[in-house]
Amino acid sequence: MTSPLAVLCYEKLLPGSQMVHRLEDLSYRVEVLNDSRKLAALALRVKPMVVLVDLDSRDHDVASAISKLRCEAETSHIPVLAFTESEDEAGQEAARTAGADMVASGKAILDQLPSLLDHVLEF
């Protein structure tokens, strides 16, 4: 049996690589992306079970990437977990409005990842 595939989009190396390792510990295969503008195209090509997106981007509008993913018929059903270590309420609300199924914030995201994934996959 093949392990489930997660697409992980992040820019910051340390939290992103920690998230990759945590997902692998949870038996996920992980496809990494560092440019959120390519998220919808990658999801269309690899057909993941879940998409995780770091909202902390210096260069790109992550909410727009989530919205584009939601607008494509072939990817609109994929659960999206957006996460951030910051307390940027406007960015979190933009992600929700764009179609993120769940937005998680705080420093303990890695510890909470199993329950967050369970919750987002229930949608």
CSV table of C-alpha atoms in Angstrom, one decimal:
chain,number,residue,atom,x,y,z
A,1,MET,CA,0.0,0.0,0.0
A,2,THR,CA,1.3,3.5,-0.9
A,3,SER,CA,1.6,6.1,1.8
A,4,PRO,CA,-0.6,9.2,1.5
A,5,LEU,CA,0.9,12.2,-0.3
A,6,ALA,CA,1.0,15.6,1.2
A,7,VAL,CA,2.1,18.8,-0.6
A,8,LEU,CA,3.9,21.2,1.7
A,9,CYS,CA,4.5,24.8,0.6
A,10,TYR,CA,6.9,26.9,2.6
A,11,GLU,CA,9.7,29.4,2.3
A,12,LYS,CA,11.5,29.4,5.6
A,13,LEU,CA,14.0,26.5,5.7
A,14,LEU,CA,14.0,25.5,9.4
A,15,PRO,CA,10.2,25.3,10.1
A,16,GLY,CA,9.6,23.9,6.7
A,17,SER,CA,12.2,21.1,7.0
A,18,GLN,CA,10.9,20.3,10.5
A,19,MET,CA,7.4,20.0,9.0
A,20,VAL,CA,8.7,17.6,6.3
A,21,HIS,CA,10.3,15.4,8.9
A,22,ARG,CA,7.1,15.4,11.0
A,23,LEU,CA,5.0,14.4,8.1
A,24,GLU,CA,7.4,11.6,7.2
A,25,ASP,CA,7.2,10.4,10.8
A,26,LEU,CA,3.5,10.2,10.3
A,27,SER,CA,4.0,8.0,7.2
A,28,TYR,CA,3.3,10.7,4.6
A,29,ARG,CA,5.2,11.1,1.4
A,30,VAL,CA,5.9,14.8,1.0
A,31,GLU,CA,6.2,16.9,-2.1
A,32,VAL,CA,7.8,20.2,-1.3
A,33,LEU,CA,7.2,23.5,-3.0
A,34,ASN,CA,8.8,26.8,-2.2
A,35,ASP,CA,6.7,29.0,-4.5
A,36,SER,CA,3.0,29.2,-3.6
A,37,ARG,CA,2.2,30.5,-7.1
A,38,LYS,CA,2.8,27.0,-8.4
A,39,LEU,CA,0.6,25.3,-5.8
A,40,ALA,CA,-2.4,24.6,-8.0
A,41,ALA,CA,-0.4,23.3,-10.9
A,42,LEU,CA,1.6,20.9,-8.6
A,43,ALA,CA,-1.6,19.7,-6.8
A,44,LEU,CA,-3.2,19.0,-10.2
A,45,ARG,CA,-0.2,17.0,-11.3
A,46,VAL,CA,0.5,14.9,-8.1
A,47,LYS,CA,-3.0,14.7,-6.7
A,48,PRO,CA,-2.2,14.9,-3.0
A,49,MET,CA,-4.4,13.8,-0.1
A,50,VAL,CA,-3.7,17.1,1.7
A,51,VAL,CA,-2.0,20.4,1.1
A,52,LEU,CA,-0.2,22.3,3.9
A,53,VAL,CA,0.7,25.9,3.3
A,54,ASP,CA,2.9,28.2,5.4
A,55,LEU,CA,1.2,31.6,5.5
A,56,ASP,CA,4.5,33.3,6.3
A,57,SER,CA,5.7,34.4,2.9
A,58,ARG,CA,7.8,37.4,2.1
A,59,ASP,CA,7.3,37.3,-1.7
A,60,HIS,CA,3.9,35.8,-2.5
A,61,ASP,CA,0.3,36.1,-1.7
A,62,VAL,CA,-0.5,32.7,-0.2
A,63,ALA,CA,-4.2,33.4,0.1
A,64,SER,CA,-4.3,33.8,-3.7
A,65,ALA,CA,-2.6,30.5,-4.2
A,66,ILE,CA,-5.2,28.8,-1.9
A,67,SER,CA,-8.0,30.5,-3.9
A,68,LYS,CA,-6.6,29.3,-7.2
A,69,LEU,CA,-6.4,25.8,-5.8
A,70,ARG,CA,-10.1,26.0,-4.8
A,71,CYS,CA,-11.1,27.4,-8.2
A,72,GLU,CA,-9.7,24.4,-10.2
A,73,ALA,CA,-12.4,21.7,-10.4
A,74,GLU,CA,-9.7,18.9,-10.2
A,75,THR,CA,-8.2,20.3,-7.0
A,76,SER,CA,-11.1,22.0,-5.2
A,77,HIS,CA,-11.8,19.0,-3.0
A,78,ILE,CA,-8.2,18.7,-1.6
A,79,PRO,CA,-8.1,19.6,2.1
A,80,VAL,CA,-5.9,22.6,2.9
A,81,LEU,CA,-4.2,23.2,6.2
A,82,ALA,CA,-2.7,26.7,6.4
A,83,PHE,CA,-0.3,27.3,9.2
A,84,THR,CA,1.7,30.2,10.7
A,85,GLU,CA,3.9,30.9,13.7
A,86,SER,CA,2.8,34.5,13.7
A,87,GLU,CA,-0.4,36.0,15.1
A,88,ASP,CA,-1.3,37.8,11.9
A,89,GLU,CA,-5.1,37.8,12.2
A,90,ALA,CA,-5.6,39.5,8.8
A,91,GLY,CA,-3.4,36.9,7.0
A,92,GLN,CA,-5.2,34.0,8.8
A,93,GLU,CA,-8.6,35.5,7.8
A,94,ALA,CA,-7.5,35.9,4.2
A,95,ALA,CA,-6.5,32.2,4.1
A,96,ARG,CA,-9.9,31.2,5.5
A,97,THR,CA,-11.7,33.4,3.0
A,98,ALA,CA,-9.6,31.9,0.2
A,99,GLY,CA,-10.7,28.4,1.1
A,100,ALA,CA,-8.3,27.0,3.7
A,101,ASP,CA,-10.2,24.3,5.6
A,102,MET,CA,-8.2,25.0,8.7
A,103,VAL,CA,-5.8,27.7,9.8
A,104,ALA,CA,-3.4,26.8,12.7
A,105,SER,CA,-1.1,29.3,14.5
A,106,GLY,CA,1.4,29.1,17.2
A,107,LYS,CA,4.7,27.5,18.1
A,108,ALA,CA,3.3,24.0,18.9
A,109,ILE,CA,2.0,23.2,15.4
A,110,LEU,CA,4.5,20.3,14.9
A,111,ASP,CA,3.2,18.7,18.2
A,112,GLN,CA,-0.4,19.2,17.2
A,113,LEU,CA,0.1,18.0,13.6
A,114,PRO,CA,-1.5,14.6,13.9
A,115,SER,CA,-4.7,16.0,15.4
A,116,LEU,CA,-4.7,18.9,12.9
A,117,LEU,CA,-4.4,16.5,10.0
A,118,ASP,CA,-7.2,14.2,11.4
A,119,HIS,CA,-9.4,17.3,11.7
A,120,VAL,CA,-8.7,18.7,8.3
A,121,LEU,CA,-9.2,15.3,6.6
A,122,GLU,CA,-12.6,14.9,8.2
A,123,PHE,CA,-13.9,17.8,6.0
